[in-house]
PDB file of C-alpha atoms in Angstrom:
ATOM      1  CA  MET C   1     -15.181 -20.217 -26.713  1.00 55.00           C
ATOM      2  CA  ALA C   2     -15.465 -19.241 -23.055  1.00 60.00           C
ATOM      3  CA  THR C   3     -18.238 -17.038 -21.736  1.00 57.00           C
ATOM      4  CA  ILE C   4     -16.727 -14.488 -19.393  1.00 62.00           C
ATOM      5  CA  GLU C   5     -19.204 -12.447 -17.401  1.00 57.00           C
ATOM      6  CA  GLN C   6     -17.896  -8.883 -17.079  1.00 57.00           C
ATOM      7  CA  ALA C   7     -21.109  -6.998 -16.339  1.00 48.00           C
ATOM      8  CA  GLY C   8     -20.610  -4.918 -13.223  1.00 53.00           C
ATOM      9  CA  THR C   9     -17.032  -6.155 -12.841  1.00 68.00           C
ATOM     10  CA  THR C  10     -14.296  -3.598 -12.252  1.00 87.00           C
ATOM     11  CA  ALA C  11     -10.784  -4.903 -12.639  1.00 96.00           C
ATOM     12  CA  MET C  12      -8.698  -4.708  -9.492  1.00 97.00           C
ATOM     13  CA  PRO C  13      -6.484  -2.866 -10.086  1.00 98.00           C
ATOM     14  CA  PRO C  14      -8.252  -0.915 -12.848  1.00 97.00           C
ATOM     15  CA  TYR C  15      -6.606  -0.701 -16.266  1.00 97.00           C
ATOM     16  CA  PHE C  16      -3.953   2.025 -16.243  1.00 98.00           C
ATOM     17  CA  GLY C  17      -4.185   3.035 -19.880  1.00 96.00           C
ATOM     18  CA  THR C  18      -0.897   1.673 -21.188  1.00 97.00           C
ATOM     19  CA  VAL C  19      -1.051  -1.239 -23.626  1.00 98.00           C
ATOM     20  CA  LEU C  20       1.191  -4.100 -22.522  1.00 98.00           C
ATOM     21  CA  ARG C  21       2.986  -6.001 -25.269  1.00 98.00           C
ATOM     22  CA  ASN C  22       6.091  -8.040 -26.026  1.00 97.00           C
ATOM     23  CA  GLY C  23       8.952  -6.043 -24.521  1.00 98.00           C
ATOM     24  CA  SER C  24       6.943  -4.467 -21.694  1.00 98.00           C
ATOM     25  CA  SER C  25       8.114  -5.002 -18.141  1.00 98.00           C
ATOM     26  CA  GLY C  26       7.136  -4.162 -14.590  1.00 98.00           C
ATOM     27  CA  PRO C  27       4.427  -4.918 -12.027  1.00 98.00           C
ATOM     28  CA  ASP C  28       1.531  -4.658 -14.505  1.00 98.00           C
ATOM     29  CA  SER C  29       3.133  -7.282 -16.738  1.00 98.00           C
ATOM     30  CA  ALA C  30       3.531  -9.478 -13.664  1.00 98.00           C
ATOM     31  CA  GLN C  31      -0.155  -8.901 -12.831  1.00 98.00           C
ATOM     32  CA  VAL C  32      -1.099 -10.187 -16.264  1.00 98.00           C
ATOM     33  CA  GLN C  33       1.158 -13.218 -15.796  1.00 98.00           C
ATOM     34  CA  THR C  34      -0.420 -13.956 -12.401  1.00 98.00           C
ATOM     35  CA  TRP C  35      -3.911 -13.775 -13.861  1.00 98.00           C
ATOM     36  CA  LEU C  36      -2.909 -15.988 -16.814  1.00 98.00           C
ATOM     37  CA  ASN C  37      -1.668 -18.679 -14.439  1.00 98.00           C
ATOM     38  CA  GLY C  38      -4.924 -18.405 -12.519  1.00 97.00           C
ATOM     39  CA  VAL C  39      -7.106 -19.034 -15.588  1.00 97.00           C
ATOM     40  CA  HIS C  40      -4.829 -21.874 -16.749  1.00 94.00           C
ATOM     41  CA  THR C  41      -6.501 -24.119 -14.171  1.00 89.00           C
ATOM     42  CA  ARG C  42      -9.819 -23.767 -16.023  1.00 94.00           C
ATOM     43  CA  TRP C  43      -8.501 -23.425 -19.558  1.00 95.00           C
ATOM     44  CA  PRO C  44      -5.358 -25.563 -19.947  1.00 96.00           C
ATOM     45  CA  GLN C  45      -4.988 -24.257 -23.492  1.00 96.00           C
ATOM     46  CA  VAL C  46      -3.813 -21.018 -21.908  1.00 97.00           C
ATOM     47  CA  PRO C  47      -0.173 -21.859 -21.113  1.00 97.00           C
ATOM     48  CA  SER C  48       1.235 -21.139 -17.668  1.00 97.00           C
ATOM     49  CA  VAL C  49       4.008 -18.555 -17.618  1.00 98.00           C
ATOM     50  CA  SER C  50       6.800 -17.409 -15.335  1.00 98.00           C
ATOM     51  CA  VAL C  51       5.755 -14.482 -13.149  1.00 98.00           C
ATOM     52  CA  ASP C  52       8.781 -12.229 -13.538  1.00 98.00           C
ATOM     53  CA  GLY C  53       7.282  -9.003 -14.862  1.00 98.00           C
ATOM     54  CA  LYS C  54       8.984  -9.469 -18.221  1.00 98.00           C
ATOM     55  CA  TYR C  55       6.478  -9.558 -21.074  1.00 98.00           C
ATOM     56  CA  GLY C  56       8.191 -11.814 -23.570  1.00 98.00           C
ATOM     57  CA  GLY C  57       7.126 -14.230 -26.259  1.00 97.00           C
ATOM     58  CA  GLY C  58       5.775 -16.777 -23.777  1.00 98.00           C
ATOM     59  CA  THR C  59       3.496 -14.226 -22.159  1.00 98.00           C
ATOM     60  CA  ALA C  60       2.354 -12.915 -25.549  1.00 98.00           C
ATOM     61  CA  ASN C  61       1.472 -16.466 -26.662  1.00 98.00           C
ATOM     62  CA  ALA C  62      -0.455 -17.107 -23.439  1.00 98.00           C
ATOM     63  CA  VAL C  63      -2.353 -13.846 -23.929  1.00 98.00           C
ATOM     64  CA  LYS C  64      -3.203 -14.907 -27.493  1.00 98.00           C
ATOM     65  CA  ALA C  65      -4.510 -18.230 -26.202  1.00 98.00           C
ATOM     66  CA  PHE C  66      -6.667 -16.444 -23.631  1.00 98.00           C
ATOM     67  CA  GLN C  67      -7.942 -13.992 -26.230  1.00 97.00           C
ATOM     68  CA  THR C  68      -8.906 -16.949 -28.428  1.00 97.00           C
ATOM     69  CA  VAL C  69     -10.967 -18.688 -25.737  1.00 96.00           C
ATOM     70  CA  ALA C  70     -12.473 -15.352 -24.624  1.00 95.00           C
ATOM     71  CA  GLY C  71     -13.515 -14.305 -28.127  1.00 95.00           C
ATOM     72  CA  LEU C  72     -11.290 -11.220 -28.148  1.00 97.00           C
ATOM     73  CA  THR C  73      -9.084  -9.813 -30.871  1.00 97.00           C
ATOM     74  CA  VAL C  74      -6.061 -12.112 -30.952  1.00 98.00           C
ATOM     75  CA  ASP C  75      -3.037  -9.815 -30.986  1.00 98.00           C
ATOM     76  CA  GLY C  76      -1.067 -10.910 -27.914  1.00 98.00           C
ATOM     77  CA  GLN C  77      -1.356  -7.429 -26.402  1.00 98.00           C
ATOM     78  CA  VAL C  78      -3.161  -6.390 -23.228  1.00 98.00           C
ATOM     79  CA  GLY C  79      -5.284  -3.309 -23.707  1.00 97.00           C
ATOM     80  CA  SER C  80      -8.354  -2.438 -21.682  1.00 96.00           C
ATOM     81  CA  SER C  81     -10.587  -5.199 -23.084  1.00 96.00           C
ATOM     82  CA  THR C  82      -8.092  -7.994 -22.464  1.00 97.00           C
ATOM     83  CA  TRP C  83      -7.081  -6.577 -19.048  1.00 98.00           C
ATOM     84  CA  ASN C  84     -10.712  -6.451 -17.905  1.00 97.00           C
ATOM     85  CA  ALA C  85     -11.643  -9.844 -19.359  1.00 97.00           C
ATOM     86  CA  LEU C  86      -8.566 -11.494 -17.880  1.00 97.00           C
ATOM     87  CA  TYR C  87      -9.328 -10.090 -14.432  1.00 98.00           C
ATOM     88  CA  ALA C  88     -12.998 -11.137 -14.721  1.00 96.00           C
ATOM     89  CA  ALA C  89     -11.979 -14.689 -15.649  1.00 96.00           C
ATOM     90  CA  PHE C  90      -9.441 -14.859 -12.832  1.00 97.00           C
ATOM     91  CA  ALA C  91     -11.963 -13.455 -10.325  1.00 96.00           C
ATOM     92  CA  ASP C  92     -14.573 -15.983 -11.414  1.00 94.00           C
ATOM     93  CA  ILE C  93     -12.146 -18.777 -10.564  1.00 94.00           C
ATOM     94  CA  ARG C  94     -10.276 -17.380  -7.551  1.00 94.00           C
ATOM     95  CA  GLY C  95     -12.735 -14.817  -6.192  1.00 94.00           C
ATOM     96  CA  ALA C  96     -12.944 -11.071  -6.701  1.00 94.00           C
ATOM     97  CA  GLY C  97     -10.322  -8.758  -5.268  1.00 95.00           C
ATOM     98  CA  GLU C  98      -6.828  -7.521  -5.902  1.00 97.00           C
ATOM     99  CA  VAL C  99      -4.048 -10.068  -5.529  1.00 98.00           C
ATOM    100  CA  PHE C 100      -0.310  -9.567  -5.236  1.00 98.00           C
ATOM    101  CA  CYS C 101       1.035  -9.086  -8.753  1.00 98.00           C
ATOM    102  CA  GLY C 102       3.911 -11.482  -8.169  1.00 98.00           C
ATOM    103  CA  VAL C 103       6.914  -9.152  -8.195  1.00 98.00           C
ATOM    104  CA  THR C 104       8.096  -6.350  -5.939  1.00 98.00           C
ATOM    105  CA  ALA C 105       7.237  -2.870  -7.222  1.00 98.00           C
ATOM    106  CA  ARG C 106       9.983  -0.325  -6.647  1.00 97.00           C
ATOM    107  CA  SER C 107      10.822   3.298  -7.256  1.00 97.00           C
ATOM    108  CA  GLY C 108      10.889   3.838 -11.012  1.00 98.00           C
ATOM    109  CA  ASP C 109       7.972   1.520 -11.760  1.00 98.00           C
ATOM    110  CA  ARG C 110       4.646   2.814 -13.024  1.00 98.00           C
ATOM    111  CA  GLY C 111       1.186   1.542 -13.860  1.00 98.00           C
ATOM    112  CA  ALA C 112      -1.998   0.150 -12.366  1.00 98.00           C
ATOM    113  CA  VAL C 113      -0.347  -1.735  -9.487  1.00 98.00           C
ATOM    114  CA  VAL C 114       1.512   1.392  -8.385  1.00 98.00           C
ATOM    115  CA  LYS C 115      -1.566   3.620  -8.702  1.00 98.00           C
ATOM    116  CA  SER C 116      -3.609   1.201  -6.588  1.00 98.00           C
ATOM    117  CA  MET C 117      -0.904   1.271  -3.907  1.00 98.00           C
ATOM    118  CA  GLN C 118      -0.903   5.069  -3.949  1.00 98.00           C
ATOM    119  CA  GLN C 119      -4.690   5.258  -3.673  1.00 98.00           C
ATOM    120  CA  LYS C 120      -4.676   3.024  -0.608  1.00 98.00           C
ATOM    121  CA  LEU C 121      -1.931   5.088   1.046  1.00 98.00           C
ATOM    122  CA  ILE C 122      -3.883   8.275   0.359  1.00 98.00           C
ATOM    123  CA  ARG C 123      -7.044   6.822   1.915  1.00 98.00           C
ATOM    124  CA  ILE C 124      -5.437   5.458   5.073  1.00 98.00           C
ATOM    125  CA  ARG C 125      -3.490   8.698   5.524  1.00 98.00           C
ATOM    126  CA  GLN C 126      -6.764  10.168   6.789  1.00 97.00           C
ATOM    127  CA  VAL C 127      -6.217   7.998   9.892  1.00 98.00           C
ATOM    128  CA  TYR C 128      -2.442   7.469   9.926  1.00 98.00           C
ATOM    129  CA  THR C 129      -1.323  11.055   9.433  1.00 98.00           C
ATOM    130  CA  ALA C 130       2.388  10.274   9.770  1.00 98.00           C
ATOM    131  CA  ILE C 131       2.130   9.183   6.123  1.00 98.00           C
ATOM    132  CA  ALA C 132       2.977  12.118   3.868  1.00 97.00           C
ATOM    133  CA  SER C 133       0.673  13.356   1.124  1.00 97.00           C
ATOM    134  CA  ILE C 134       1.249  11.882  -2.342  1.00 98.00           C
ATOM    135  CA  SER C 135      -0.468  11.870  -5.738  1.00 97.00           C
ATOM    136  CA  ALA C 136      -2.141   8.815  -7.268  1.00 98.00           C
ATOM    137  CA  ASP C 137      -0.461   9.204 -10.645  1.00 98.00           C
ATOM    138  CA  GLY C 138       0.814   5.658 -11.075  1.00 98.00           C
ATOM    139  CA  ALA C 139       4.446   6.787 -11.010  1.00 98.00           C
ATOM    140  CA  PHE C 140       6.494   5.232  -8.199  1.00 98.00           C
ATOM    141  CA  GLY C 141       8.801   8.104  -7.338  1.00 98.00           C
ATOM    142  CA  SER C 142      10.664   9.199  -4.241  1.00 98.00           C
ATOM    143  CA  ALA C 143       7.515  10.618  -2.607  1.00 98.00           C
ATOM    144  CA  SER C 144       5.679   7.300  -2.939  1.00 98.00           C
ATOM    145  CA  ALA C 145       8.685   5.396  -1.602  1.00 98.00           C
ATOM    146  CA  ALA C 146       8.861   7.759   1.383  1.00 98.00           C
ATOM    147  CA  ALA C 147       5.135   7.373   2.113  1.00 98.00           C
ATOM    148  CA  LEU C 148       5.465   3.613   1.869  1.00 98.00           C
ATOM    149  CA  LYS C 149       8.339   3.670   4.377  1.00 98.00           C
ATOM    150  CA  GLN C 150       6.178   5.716   6.724  1.00 98.00           C
ATOM    151  CA  PHE C 151       3.489   3.056   6.414  1.00 98.00           C
ATOM    152  CA  GLN C 152       5.960   0.207   6.891  1.00 98.00           C
ATOM    153  CA  ARG C 153       7.439   1.836  10.013  1.00 98.00           C
ATOM    154  CA  GLN C 154       4.058   1.883  11.736  1.00 98.00           C
ATOM    155  CA  PHE C 155       3.153  -1.735  11.035  1.00 98.00           C
ATOM    156  CA  ALA C 156       6.348  -3.582  11.968  1.00 94.00           C
ATOM    157  CA  LEU C 157       7.386  -4.248   8.369  1.00 98.00           C
ATOM    158  CA  GLY C 158      10.810  -4.098   6.785  1.00 97.00           C
ATOM    159  CA  ILE C 159      11.364  -0.406   6.034  1.00 98.00           C
ATOM    160  CA  ASP C 160      12.657  -0.496   2.474  1.00 98.00           C
ATOM    161  CA  GLY C 161      10.160   1.627   0.533  1.00 98.00           C
ATOM    162  CA  ALA C 162       9.445  -1.302  -1.801  1.00 98.00           C
ATOM    163  CA  PHE C 163       6.026  -2.832  -2.443  1.00 98.00           C
ATOM    164  CA  GLY C 164       6.600  -6.541  -1.935  1.00 98.00           C
ATOM    165  CA  ARG C 165       4.301  -9.359  -0.876  1.00 98.00           C
ATOM    166  CA  ASN C 166       4.318  -8.598   2.863  1.00 98.00           C
ATOM    167  CA  THR C 167       3.733  -4.887   2.400  1.00 98.00           C
ATOM    168  CA  PHE C 168       0.993  -5.585  -0.161  1.00 98.00           C
ATOM    169  CA  ALA C 169      -0.803  -7.855   2.314  1.00 98.00           C
ATOM    170  CA  ALA C 170      -0.414  -5.402   5.199  1.00 98.00           C
ATOM    171  CA  LEU C 171      -1.608  -2.430   3.159  1.00 98.00           C
ATOM    172  CA  ALA C 172      -4.615  -4.384   1.875  1.00 98.00           C
ATOM    173  CA  LYS C 173      -5.536  -5.338   5.446  1.00 98.00           C
ATOM    174  CA  VAL C 174      -5.095  -1.847   6.900  1.00 98.00           C
ATOM    175  CA  TYR C 175      -6.997  -0.289   3.981  1.00 98.00           C
ATOM    176  CA  GLY C 176      -9.860  -2.756   4.387  1.00 98.00           C
ATOM    177  CA  GLN C 177     -10.062  -2.100   8.115  1.00 98.00           C
ATOM    178  CA  VAL C 178     -10.140   1.663   7.564  1.00 98.00           C
ATOM    179  CA  LEU C 179     -13.001   1.264   5.095  1.00 97.00           C
ATOM    180  CA  ALA C 180     -14.798  -0.942   7.607  1.00 97.00           C
ATOM    181  CA  GLY C 181     -14.459   1.725  10.299  1.00 96.00           C
ATOM    182  CA  ALA C 182     -12.213  -0.421  12.478  1.00 97.00           C
ATOM    183  CA  PRO C 183      -8.641   0.867  11.899  1.00 98.00           C
ATOM    184  CA  THR C 184      -5.738  -1.437  12.668  1.00 97.00           C
ATOM    185  CA  PRO C 185      -3.594  -0.515  15.711  1.00 98.00           C
ATOM    186  CA  VAL C 186      -0.069   0.633  14.892  1.00 98.00           C
ATOM    187  CA  LEU C 187       2.977  -1.363  15.994  1.00 97.00           C
ATOM    188  CA  PRO C 188       5.977   0.917  15.482  1.00 97.00           C
ATOM    189  CA  ARG C 189       9.269  -0.207  16.966  1.00 96.00           C
ATOM    190  CA  TYR C 190      10.903   2.146  19.454  1.00 98.00           C
ATOM    191  CA  PRO C 191      13.474   4.100  17.383  1.00 97.00           C
ATOM    192  CA  GLY C 192      15.699   5.313  20.206  1.00 98.00           C
ATOM    193  CA  LEU C 193      15.584   8.581  22.122  1.00 98.00           C
ATOM    194  CA  LEU C 194      13.905  11.468  20.295  1.00 98.00           C
ATOM    195  CA  ARG C 195      14.362  15.047  21.486  1.00 98.00           C
ATOM    196  CA  GLN C 196      14.395  18.620  20.275  1.00 98.00           C
ATOM    197  CA  GLY C 197      16.551  18.707  17.161  1.00 98.00           C
ATOM    198  CA  SER C 198      15.668  15.141  16.093  1.00 98.00           C
ATOM    199  CA  THR C 199      14.297  14.663  12.579  1.00 98.00           C
ATOM    200  CA  GLY C 200      12.798  11.896  10.471  1.00 98.00           C
ATOM    201  CA  ASP C 201       9.844   9.582  10.171  1.00 98.00           C
ATOM    202  CA  SER C 202       9.830   8.539  13.823  1.00 98.00           C
ATOM    203  CA  VAL C 203       9.356  12.199  14.706  1.00 98.00           C
ATOM    204  CA  ARG C 204       6.463  12.282  12.227  1.00 98.00           C
ATOM    205  CA  CYS C 205       4.945   9.378  14.146  1.00 98.00           C
ATOM    206  CA  VAL C 206       5.266  11.255  17.441  1.00 98.00           C
ATOM    207  CA  GLN C 207       3.653  14.339  15.914  1.00 98.00           C
ATOM    208  CA  SER C 208       0.892  12.266  14.290  1.00 98.00           C
ATOM    209  CA  TYR C 209       0.021  10.500  17.526  1.00 98.00           C
ATOM    210  CA  LEU C 210       0.024  13.774  19.461  1.00 98.00           C
ATOM    211  CA  SER C 211      -2.234  15.342  16.830  1.00 98.00           C
ATOM    212  CA  ALA C 212      -4.726  12.493  17.188  1.00 97.00           C
ATOM    213  CA  LEU C 213      -5.215  13.454  20.828  1.00 97.00           C
ATOM    214  CA  GLY C 214      -6.882  16.708  19.808  1.00 94.00           C
ATOM    215  CA  SER C 215      -7.144  19.598  22.238  1.00 94.00           C
ATOM    216  CA  THR C 216      -5.777  17.588  25.180  1.00 94.00           C
ATOM    217  CA  VAL C 217      -2.246  18.573  24.093  1.00 96.00           C
ATOM    218  CA  PRO C 218      -0.901  21.615  22.197  1.00 96.00           C
ATOM    219  CA  LYS C 219      -1.191  21.426  18.413  1.00 94.00           C
ATOM    220  CA  VAL C 220       1.857  20.358  16.382  1.00 97.00           C
ATOM    221  CA  THR C 221       2.752  20.322  12.704  1.00 98.00           C
ATOM    222  CA  ILE C 222       3.538  16.898  11.236  1.00 98.00           C
ATOM    223  CA  ASP C 223       6.780  17.744   9.468  1.00 98.00           C
ATOM    224  CA  GLY C 224       9.333  15.351  10.953  1.00 98.00           C
ATOM    225  CA  ARG C 225      11.206  18.144  12.784  1.00 98.00           C
ATOM    226  CA  PHE C 226      11.275  17.983  16.572  1.00 98.00           C
ATOM    227  CA  GLY C 227      11.124  21.650  17.482  1.00 98.00           C
ATOM    228  CA  SER C 228       9.938  23.635  20.455  1.00 98.00           C
ATOM    229  CA  ALA C 229       6.243  23.119  19.653  1.00 98.00           C
ATOM    230  CA  THR C 230       6.704  19.352  19.606  1.00 98.00           C
ATOM    231  CA  THR C 231       8.681  19.526  22.849  1.00 98.00           C
ATOM    232  CA  ALA C 232       5.866  21.482  24.516  1.00 98.00           C
ATOM    233  CA  SER C 233       3.255  19.023  23.255  1.00 98.00           C
ATOM    234  CA  VAL C 234       5.297  16.044  24.478  1.00 98.00           C
ATOM    235  CA  ARG C 235       5.620  17.688  27.910  1.00 98.00           C
ATOM    236  CA  SER C 236       1.878  18.190  28.035  1.00 98.00           C
ATOM    237  CA  PHE C 237       1.281  14.559  27.094  1.00 98.00           C
ATOM    238  CA  GLN C 238       3.779  13.384  29.704  1.00 98.00           C
ATOM    239  CA  ARG C 239       1.952  15.415  32.347  1.00 98.00           C
ATOM    240  CA  LEU C 240      -1.361  13.774  31.411  1.00 97.00           C
ATOM    241  CA  ALA C 241       0.237  10.317  31.345  1.00 97.00           C
ATOM    242  CA  ARG C 242       2.057  10.935  34.657  1.00 98.00           C
ATOM    243  CA  LEU C 243       5.467  10.486  33.084  1.00 98.00           C
ATOM    244  CA  THR C 244       8.641  12.458  33.649  1.00 97.00           C
ATOM    245  CA  GLU C 245       8.059  15.868  32.026  1.00 97.00           C
ATOM    246  CA  ASP C 246      11.285  16.294  30.102  1.00 98.00           C
ATOM    247  CA  GLY C 247       9.896  16.856  26.601  1.00 98.00           C
ATOM    248  CA  LYS C 248      11.889  13.899  25.301  1.00 98.00           C
ATOM    249  CA  VAL C 249      10.492  10.705  23.821  1.00 98.00           C
ATOM    250  CA  GLY C 250      12.172   7.775  25.515  1.00 98.00           C
ATOM    251  CA  PRO C 251      10.793   4.224  25.642  1.00 98.00           C
ATOM    252  CA  ALA C 252       8.129   4.958  28.273  1.00 98.00           C
ATOM    253  CA  THR C 253       6.798   8.028  26.474  1.00 98.00           C
ATOM    254  CA  TRP C 254       6.940   6.261  23.095  1.00 98.00           C
ATOM    255  CA  SER C 255       4.944   3.289  24.409  1.00 98.00           C
ATOM    256  CA  ALA C 256       2.412   5.558  26.085  1.00 98.00           C
ATOM    257  CA  LEU C 257       1.997   7.622  22.905  1.00 98.00           C
ATOM    258  CA  VAL C 258       1.455   4.536  20.774  1.00 98.00           C
ATOM    259  CA  MET C 259      -1.102   3.227  23.254  1.00 98.00           C
ATOM    260  CA  ALA C 260      -2.873   6.589  23.388  1.00 98.00           C
ATOM    261  CA  PHE C 261      -3.028   6.802  19.580  1.00 98.00           C
ATOM    262  CA  ASN C 262      -4.377   3.267  19.297  1.00 98.00           C
ATOM    263  CA  GLY C 263      -6.995   4.235  21.871  1.00 97.00           C
ATOM    264  CA  THR C 264      -8.230   6.973  19.530  1.00 97.00           C
ATOM    265  CA  LEU C 265      -8.783   4.346  16.821  1.00 96.00           C
ATOM    266  CA  ARG C 266     -11.357   2.628  19.009  1.00 86.00           C
ATOM    267  CA  ALA C 267     -13.138   5.848  19.954  1.00 70.00           C
TER     268      ALA C 267
END
């Protein structure tokens, strides 16, 4: 029987509260499969499994094998005790920290992986205010997908609103840098000319970056609608940056805004 040290260990992501069993599916099932494959290197009696997010008989048997070596109730289901012990065993082998679950989480999914994503977005939103407010409820709905797109837009990722490997890695990095007090500079691609009447996430970026400049430019609301207040604030910024004062965001103004915002991150 294996001795698994769990004292002081918090699973990453923490257990969501839903028991996983034969027939379950989604990112949390994939997380379990990823952890099982990680402990297989130490305990070969725990079979390796396919990481597909589908909790079938093979995954249930591997969970039973792990529960046997860990001295847990052998039922092939992953409740809080098995979730925490499996993470602790994986972390002891591979190092502590959250790892990509192995499948892309999408709108409609729910669970611990989704809640962890939401919590990170909520925390970094304090710096990157173009990201809309969401709830950390573990349900991947349209609001979470929209917030994820707003994150992806600012860090040169594919803007699909899905939580795949690249977005997981980028969010983990940006989140870690925010916690460390050294936020990551944004790298948004120029979206084309923005002017009064424009709408969308690129406008939210403009408004966010203007807002970060404080009292040096007129205050704007971050709502994704390029109205007269945003036009006035852009004109003010253009005056300070010695750009053409037309109230429109072309490539020169966009680049200057991005640079100015990134400068506030180092302040």
